[in-house]
Amino acid sequence: MTAPLLWKVTKVIRETPDTNTYLLEEVNGTPVTYDAGQFLTLLVQHNEREVRRSYSIRSAPGIDRNISITIKRKENGEISRYLLNTLQPGSVFNSLPASGLFTLQTHAAETRPVILVAAGSGIVPVFSLLKKILQQQPLSPVLLIYQNRDEQNIIYRRELEQLQQQYEPRFKQVLLLSNPLHHETPPQRLNNWLFEKLLNDYRFGHFLLPEHIVHTPATANSILYTCGPGPFMRMVQFTARVMGFAETQLRKENFVIETIPPPAFAIDTAPRKVSLYFDNRQYEFSVSYPTTILQAALNHDIHLPYSCKGGRCGTCVARCTNGSVKMSINDVLTEKDMEQGLILTCVGFAENDIRLEA
Ligand SMILES: Cc1cc2nc3c(=O)[nH]c(=O)nc-3n(C[C@H](O)[C@H](O)[C@H](O)COP(=O)(O)OP(=O)(O)OC[C@H]3O[C@@H](n4cnc5c(N)ncnc54)[C@H](O)[C@@H]3O)c2cc1C
Ligand code: FES
């Protein structure tokens, strides 16, 4: 098995009354690689069992010296409350290596507007993407729309203001507060109408974009990343589709893992051979519907990575290079990812003999 990373908390930063950032250091000296927008899946020992929870990485590779995560307390949440109550400088915990597909699709030489839409703690992976684009993709203008309840709950408020000052006019942020504490601030909640208006303002150059992109419509060449509660992301993506965005221009990150319904299909229960290349080793085992590929691997003591086991996070992604896999849920992979053979083992069923790389 790929050895889990062992982290030590070196510093705790209070972001808002219910949210902390943790600066981390890998204790074993294992080289840590990650992309902006990815997450760590923490292996938390709680009440004498291991529980997995994923937390997006707040830092950006090549920009921030320390890797860091930000945890928001979920009301009645079992693990977020436990972590916020117990993690302090010197605390140690394990995690899987960084994973996730909520990463940049743009390159340094591209002139491609990027639209980031976040709510609450959904800012965490978006913040990492934002820093990377601003520092390493100098031709891409960025619009950030960030929804919060009130002034006290804006995570990274000061850093976002600093980035805006530093990168204006290439970077524009729109902060929306649904219940502002200051009476002079108008309450604003992102809805279809407001979202469309903000994008149209962007398109018409209200944000003083550089000459060569002032007239680029928001839909033309841009890429839209969203992270927040389910209904918020559904509204954003629905509006974007109505405005003409193609599926390839839309990326989202789910924080909420819902109960997994049973597959809405049945396939032949004959045993299928799985040839798996994982962690520099070759494995062979068989799997029959309704056992998922991940479960079959775990049953054979092959410790493939996973977190949500529900097709929502992408930790278990693998490439199918031969045969076919049917997935019961997929909230992560795009058409393009699937064309390239990517599958989710946690909700993947082998339709015939398959070859996988994980
Ligand atoms: C890709 C990803 C990135 C995330 N990034 C952040 C972040 O940056 N900051 C942040 O505050 N939160 C983040 N979350 C949410 C975080 O993982 C927890 O869901 C959150 O802290 C609430 O956990 P809890 O135990 O307190 O709540 P609970 O309500 O006790 O648990 C959450 C519910 O979701 C299920 N669940 C959640 N995660 C998993 C999992 N990994 N495996 C199985 N079941 C699960 C639980 O069974 C339970 O039903 C992220 C989630 C995902 C999937
Ligand atoms: S473990 Fe989350 S998508 Fe498979």
Coordinates of C-alpha atoms and ligand atoms in Angstrom, one line a residue:
M1 CA 0.0 0.0 0.0
T2 CA 1.1 3.6 -0.6
A3 CA 2.2 4.7 2.8
P4 CA -0.2 7.4 4.1
L5 CA 1.4 10.8 4.7
L6 CA 2.0 11.7 8.3
W7 CA 1.3 15.4 9.0
K8 CA 2.2 17.6 12.0
V9 CA 0.3 20.8 12.6
T10 CA 2.8 23.7 12.8
K11 CA 0.4 26.6 13.1
V12 CA -3.3 27.3 13.6
I13 CA -4.9 30.4 12.1
R14 CA -8.4 31.4 13.2
E15 CA -10.2 32.5 9.9
T16 CA -13.7 33.1 11.2
P17 CA -15.5 32.2 14.5
D18 CA -16.1 28.6 13.2
T19 CA -13.2 28.1 10.7
N20 CA -9.5 27.4 11.2
T21 CA -6.6 27.0 8.9
Y22 CA -3.9 24.5 9.7
L23 CA -0.3 24.8 8.4
L24 CA 1.2 21.4 8.0
E25 CA 4.5 19.7 7.7
E26 CA 5.1 16.2 6.5
V27 CA 6.9 14.4 9.3
N28 CA 8.6 11.5 7.5
G29 CA 10.1 13.8 4.9
T30 CA 8.0 12.1 2.1
P31 CA 8.0 14.4 -0.9
V32 CA 4.5 15.8 -1.2
T33 CA 3.2 16.7 -4.6
Y34 CA -0.2 18.3 -5.3
D35 CA -2.0 20.5 -7.8
A36 CA -3.9 23.6 -6.9
G37 CA -7.6 22.7 -6.2
Q38 CA -6.8 19.2 -4.9
F39 CA -7.6 17.8 -1.4
L40 CA -6.2 15.6 1.3
T41 CA -8.3 12.7 2.7
L42 CA -7.6 12.6 6.5
L43 CA -7.6 9.2 8.2
V44 CA -9.0 10.3 11.5
Q45 CA -8.9 7.9 14.5
H46 CA -12.1 8.7 16.3
N47 CA -13.9 6.5 18.9
E48 CA -11.6 3.6 18.2
R49 CA -12.3 3.5 14.4
E50 CA -10.8 5.1 11.3
V51 CA -13.0 7.7 9.7
R52 CA -12.2 9.4 6.4
R53 CA -12.9 13.1 5.7
S54 CA -11.5 15.1 2.8
Y55 CA -10.3 18.7 3.2
S56 CA -9.2 20.9 0.2
I57 CA -5.7 22.2 0.2
R58 CA -5.7 26.0 0.7
S59 CA -2.1 26.5 -0.3
A60 CA -0.9 26.6 -3.9
P61 CA 2.1 24.5 -5.0
G62 CA 5.2 26.6 -5.9
I63 CA 3.6 29.7 -4.2
D64 CA 3.0 28.9 -0.5
R65 CA 5.8 27.5 1.5
N66 CA 3.6 25.3 3.8
I67 CA 0.9 23.1 2.7
S68 CA -2.3 24.0 4.6
I69 CA -6.0 23.0 4.9
T70 CA -9.0 24.9 6.3
I71 CA -11.7 23.3 8.3
K72 CA -15.1 24.8 8.9
R73 CA -17.2 23.5 11.8
K74 CA -20.4 21.8 10.6
E75 CA -23.3 22.1 13.0
N76 CA -23.6 18.7 14.7
G77 CA -20.8 17.5 12.4
E78 CA -18.9 14.6 14.0
I79 CA -15.4 15.0 12.6
S80 CA -15.2 18.7 11.8
R81 CA -16.1 19.5 15.4
Y82 CA -13.6 16.9 16.7
L83 CA -10.8 18.3 14.5
L84 CA -11.5 21.9 15.4
N85 CA -11.5 21.0 19.1
T86 CA -8.4 18.9 19.1
L87 CA -5.9 20.0 16.4
Q88 CA -3.3 22.3 17.7
P89 CA 0.4 22.9 17.0
G90 CA 2.2 19.6 17.4
S91 CA -0.9 17.4 16.7
V92 CA -0.2 14.7 14.1
F93 CA -2.5 12.8 11.7
N94 CA -2.4 10.7 8.6
S95 CA -3.8 11.4 5.2
L96 CA -3.9 9.8 1.8
P97 CA -1.8 11.6 -0.9
A98 CA -3.4 14.6 -2.5
S99 CA -6.1 13.8 -5.1
G100 CA -9.0 15.4 -6.9
L101 CA -9.8 16.7 -10.4
F102 CA -10.9 20.2 -9.5
T103 CA -7.7 21.5 -11.0
L104 CA -6.6 24.0 -13.6
Q105 CA -7.4 23.3 -17.2
T106 CA -5.6 26.4 -18.4
H107 CA -1.9 27.0 -19.3
A108 CA 0.4 29.8 -18.6
A109 CA 0.4 31.0 -22.3
E110 CA -3.4 31.0 -22.6
T111 CA -5.6 34.1 -22.6
R112 CA -8.6 32.4 -21.0
P113 CA -11.0 34.2 -18.6
V114 CA -11.5 32.2 -15.4
I115 CA -14.8 32.5 -13.4
L116 CA -14.6 31.3 -9.8
V117 CA -17.9 31.0 -7.9
A118 CA -17.7 29.9 -4.2
A119 CA -19.9 30.0 -1.2
G120 CA -18.8 29.6 2.5
S121 CA -16.0 27.0 2.9
G122 CA -16.2 26.3 -0.9
I123 CA -13.6 29.1 -1.2
V124 CA -10.9 26.8 0.0
P125 CA -10.0 25.0 -3.3
V126 CA -11.0 28.1 -5.2
F127 CA -8.5 30.2 -3.2
S128 CA -5.7 27.8 -4.2
L129 CA -6.7 27.9 -7.9
L130 CA -7.0 31.7 -7.7
K131 CA -3.4 32.1 -6.4
K132 CA -2.0 29.8 -9.0
I133 CA -3.8 31.6 -11.9
L134 CA -2.8 35.1 -10.7
Q135 CA 0.8 34.2 -10.2
Q136 CA 1.4 31.7 -13.0
Q137 CA -1.0 32.5 -15.7
P138 CA -0.4 36.1 -16.4
L139 CA -2.7 36.4 -19.4
S140 CA -5.9 35.0 -17.7
P141 CA -8.3 37.5 -16.2
V142 CA -10.2 36.2 -13.2
L143 CA -13.6 37.0 -11.8
L144 CA -14.4 35.7 -8.3
I145 CA -17.9 35.7 -7.0
Y146 CA -18.0 34.7 -3.3
Q147 CA -21.2 34.3 -1.3
N148 CA -21.3 34.4 2.5
R149 CA -23.8 35.1 5.2
D150 CA -22.2 38.1 6.8
E151 CA -18.9 40.0 7.2
Q152 CA -17.7 37.8 10.0
N153 CA -17.9 34.6 7.9
I154 CA -15.7 35.7 4.9
I155 CA -12.9 33.2 4.9
Y156 CA -9.5 34.7 3.7
R157 CA -11.1 38.2 3.6
R158 CA -7.8 40.1 4.1
E159 CA -5.8 38.0 1.6
L160 CA -8.5 38.3 -1.0
E161 CA -8.4 42.1 -0.6
Q162 CA -4.6 42.1 -0.9
L163 CA -4.8 40.0 -4.1
Q164 CA -7.4 42.3 -5.5
Q165 CA -5.2 45.4 -4.9
Q166 CA -2.1 43.6 -6.3
Y167 CA -3.7 42.2 -9.4
E168 CA -6.3 44.8 -10.4
P169 CA -7.7 45.1 -13.1
R170 CA -6.9 41.5 -14.1
F171 CA -8.6 40.2 -10.9
K172 CA -12.0 41.3 -9.8
Q173 CA -13.8 39.9 -6.8
V174 CA -17.5 40.3 -6.0
L175 CA -18.3 39.6 -2.3
L176 CA -22.0 38.9 -1.7
L177 CA -23.5 38.9 1.8
S178 CA -27.0 37.5 2.4
N179 CA -27.3 38.9 5.9
P180 CA -24.8 41.7 6.3
L181 CA -24.2 43.1 9.8
H182 CA -23.6 46.6 8.4
H183 CA -26.8 48.3 7.5
E184 CA -25.3 50.2 4.6
T185 CA -24.4 46.9 2.8
P186 CA -27.3 45.7 0.7
P187 CA -28.2 42.0 1.3
Q188 CA -27.4 40.0 -1.8
R189 CA -27.9 36.3 -2.5
L190 CA -26.6 34.8 -5.7
N191 CA -29.5 33.7 -7.9
N192 CA -29.9 33.1 -11.7
W193 CA -30.6 36.7 -12.5
L194 CA -27.7 38.2 -10.4
F195 CA -25.3 35.6 -11.7
E196 CA -26.2 36.3 -15.3
K197 CA -25.9 40.0 -14.7
L198 CA -22.5 39.7 -13.1
L199 CA -21.2 37.7 -16.0
N200 CA -22.7 40.1 -18.5
D201 CA -21.0 43.0 -16.8
Y202 CA -17.8 41.1 -16.9
R203 CA -18.3 40.5 -20.6
F204 CA -18.8 44.2 -21.3
G205 CA -15.6 45.2 -19.7
H206 CA -17.0 46.8 -16.6
F207 CA -14.0 45.3 -14.8
L208 CA -11.5 47.1 -16.9
L209 CA -10.0 44.0 -18.4
P210 CA -6.9 44.4 -20.6
E211 CA -7.6 45.6 -24.1
H212 CA -7.4 42.4 -26.0
I213 CA -10.1 40.6 -23.9
V214 CA -12.5 43.5 -23.1
H215 CA -15.0 42.3 -25.7
T216 CA -14.7 38.5 -25.1
P217 CA -18.1 37.2 -24.0
A218 CA -18.0 35.4 -20.7
T219 CA -19.2 32.2 -22.4
A220 CA -16.8 32.2 -25.3
N221 CA -13.6 30.8 -24.0
S222 CA -13.8 31.0 -20.3
I223 CA -13.8 28.2 -17.7
L224 CA -16.0 28.2 -14.7
Y225 CA -15.2 26.6 -11.4
T226 CA -17.7 26.4 -8.6
C227 CA -17.7 25.0 -5.1
G228 CA -20.4 25.4 -2.4
P229 CA -23.6 23.8 -1.2
G230 CA -25.4 21.5 -3.8
P231 CA -28.3 23.8 -4.6
F232 CA -25.9 26.8 -5.0
M233 CA -23.7 24.8 -7.5
R234 CA -26.8 23.5 -9.4
M235 CA -28.1 27.1 -9.8
V236 CA -24.7 28.3 -11.0
Q237 CA -24.2 25.5 -13.5
F238 CA -27.8 25.6 -14.7
T239 CA -27.5 29.4 -15.4
A240 CA -24.2 28.9 -17.1
R241 CA -25.6 26.2 -19.4
V242 CA -28.6 28.5 -20.3
M243 CA -26.1 31.2 -21.1
G244 CA -24.3 28.9 -23.5
F245 CA -21.4 27.4 -21.6
A246 CA -20.5 24.0 -22.8
E247 CA -20.0 21.1 -20.4
T248 CA -16.2 21.2 -21.0
Q249 CA -16.2 24.8 -19.6
L250 CA -17.7 23.7 -16.2
R251 CA -16.0 22.2 -13.2
K252 CA -17.4 21.7 -9.7
E253 CA -16.2 20.3 -6.4
N254 CA -18.7 18.6 -4.0
F255 CA -18.1 18.9 -0.3
V256 CA -21.3 17.1 0.7
I257 CA -21.5 13.3 0.5
E258 CA -25.1 12.1 0.2
T259 CA -26.4 8.6 0.9
I260 CA -25.6 6.4 -2.1
P261 CA -28.7 4.9 -3.8
P262 CA -28.3 1.4 -5.2
P263 CA -27.3 1.2 -8.8
A264 CA -30.2 1.9 -11.2
F265 CA -29.1 -0.9 -13.5
A266 CA -28.2 -4.6 -13.2
I267 CA -25.4 -6.3 -15.1
D268 CA -24.5 -9.9 -15.6
T269 CA -23.2 -11.4 -12.3
A270 CA -20.6 -13.6 -14.0
P271 CA -17.1 -13.1 -12.4
R272 CA -14.9 -10.7 -14.3
K273 CA -11.1 -10.6 -14.2
V274 CA -9.5 -7.4 -13.1
S275 CA -5.8 -6.8 -13.9
L276 CA -4.7 -3.9 -11.8
Y277 CA -1.5 -1.9 -11.9
F278 CA -1.2 0.0 -8.6
D279 CA 1.7 1.3 -6.6
N280 CA 4.3 -0.2 -9.0
R281 CA 2.8 -3.7 -8.6
Q282 CA 0.5 -5.9 -10.7
Y283 CA -2.5 -7.5 -9.1
E284 CA -5.1 -9.9 -10.5
F285 CA -8.5 -10.6 -8.9
S286 CA -12.0 -11.2 -9.9
V287 CA -15.2 -9.2 -9.2
S288 CA -18.9 -9.9 -9.8
Y289 CA -21.8 -7.5 -9.9
P290 CA -23.0 -6.1 -7.4
T291 CA -19.6 -5.8 -5.8
T292 CA -17.8 -2.6 -6.9
I293 CA -14.2 -2.7 -8.2
L294 CA -13.0 -0.8 -5.1
Q295 CA -14.8 -3.2 -2.7
A296 CA -13.3 -6.3 -4.5
A297 CA -9.8 -4.8 -4.3
L298 CA -10.2 -4.0 -0.6
N299 CA -11.5 -7.6 0.0
H300 CA -8.2 -8.8 -1.5
D301 CA -6.3 -6.5 0.8
I302 CA -5.3 -4.1 -2.0
H303 CA -5.5 -0.7 -0.4
L304 CA -6.7 1.4 -3.2
P305 CA -7.4 5.0 -2.2
Y306 CA -10.9 6.1 -1.4
S307 CA -12.9 8.6 0.7
C308 CA -16.6 9.1 0.1
K309 CA -17.3 5.7 -1.6
G310 CA -20.2 7.5 -3.3
G311 CA -18.9 8.8 -6.6
R312 CA -18.7 12.4 -5.3
C313 CA -15.1 13.2 -4.5
G314 CA -12.7 11.5 -7.0
T315 CA -10.2 10.0 -4.6
C316 CA -10.7 6.6 -6.1
V317 CA -10.1 7.6 -9.8
A318 CA -8.4 5.0 -12.0
R319 CA -7.8 4.6 -15.7
C320 CA -9.4 1.7 -17.5
T321 CA -7.1 0.7 -20.4
N322 CA -9.0 -2.3 -21.5
G323 CA -12.6 -3.6 -21.1
S324 CA -15.5 -1.5 -19.9
V325 CA -16.7 -0.2 -16.5
K326 CA -20.2 1.0 -15.7
M327 CA -20.6 3.6 -13.0
S328 CA -23.7 4.0 -10.9
I329 CA -23.0 7.6 -9.9
N330 CA -20.6 10.1 -11.3
D331 CA -20.5 13.6 -9.9
V332 CA -16.8 14.1 -10.7
L333 CA -15.7 13.0 -14.1
T334 CA -16.4 15.1 -17.2
E335 CA -17.1 13.6 -20.6
K336 CA -13.5 14.3 -21.6
D337 CA -12.2 12.5 -18.5
M338 CA -14.2 9.5 -19.4
E339 CA -13.1 9.6 -23.0
Q340 CA -9.6 9.3 -21.6
G341 CA -10.6 6.1 -19.7
L342 CA -11.0 7.6 -16.2
I343 CA -13.4 5.7 -13.9
L344 CA -14.4 5.8 -10.3
T345 CA -13.7 2.4 -8.7
C346 CA -16.0 3.1 -5.7
V347 CA -19.1 3.1 -7.9
G348 CA -17.6 1.1 -10.9
F349 CA -18.8 -2.3 -12.0
A350 CA -16.8 -4.4 -14.4
E351 CA -18.9 -5.2 -17.5
N352 CA -16.3 -7.6 -18.8
D353 CA -12.6 -8.5 -18.1
I354 CA -10.8 -5.2 -17.4
R355 CA -7.3 -3.7 -17.1
L356 CA -6.9 -0.8 -14.7
E357 CA -4.1 1.6 -13.7
A358 CA -4.6 3.4 -10.3
Ligands
LIG1 C1 -13.5 16.8 -2.0 C2 -14.0 17.4 -0.6 C3 -13.3 18.5 -0.2 C4 -13.7 19.1 1.0 N1 -13.1 20.2 1.5 C5 -13.4 20.8 2.6 C6 -12.8 21.9 3.1 O1 -11.8 22.4 2.5 N2 -13.2 22.5 4.3 C7 -14.2 21.9 5.0 O2 -14.5 22.5 6.1 N3 -14.9 20.8 4.6 C8 -14.5 20.2 3.4 N4 -15.2 19.1 3.0 C9 -16.2 18.5 3.8 C10 -15.6 17.6 4.9 O3 -15.1 16.5 4.2 C11 -16.7 17.0 5.8 O4 -17.7 16.5 5.1 C12 -17.2 18.1 6.7 O5 -16.1 18.6 7.6 C13 -18.3 17.6 7.6 O6 -17.9 16.4 8.3 P1 -18.5 16.1 9.7 O7 -18.0 14.7 10.1 O8 -18.2 17.2 10.7 O9 -20.0 16.1 9.5 P2 -21.0 14.8 9.5 O10 -22.4 15.4 9.2 O11 -20.9 14.1 10.8 O12 -20.6 14.0 8.4 C14 -20.8 14.4 7.0 C15 -21.7 13.4 6.3 O13 -21.0 13.1 5.1 C16 -20.5 11.8 5.1 N5 -19.1 11.9 4.7 C17 -18.4 13.0 4.7 N6 -17.2 12.8 4.2 C18 -17.1 11.5 4.0 C19 -16.1 10.7 3.6 N7 -15.0 11.1 3.2 N8 -16.4 9.4 3.5 C20 -17.6 8.9 3.8 N9 -18.6 9.6 4.3 C21 -18.4 10.9 4.3 C22 -20.7 11.3 6.6 O14 -20.9 9.9 6.6 C23 -21.9 12.1 7.0 O15 -23.1 11.6 6.5 C24 -14.8 18.5 1.8 C25 -15.4 17.4 1.3 C26 -15.0 16.8 0.1 C27 -15.7 15.6 -0.4
FES2 S1 -14.2 7.5 -3.2 FE1 -15.1 9.4 -3.6 S2 -15.6 9.2 -5.7 FE2 -14.9 7.2 -5.2

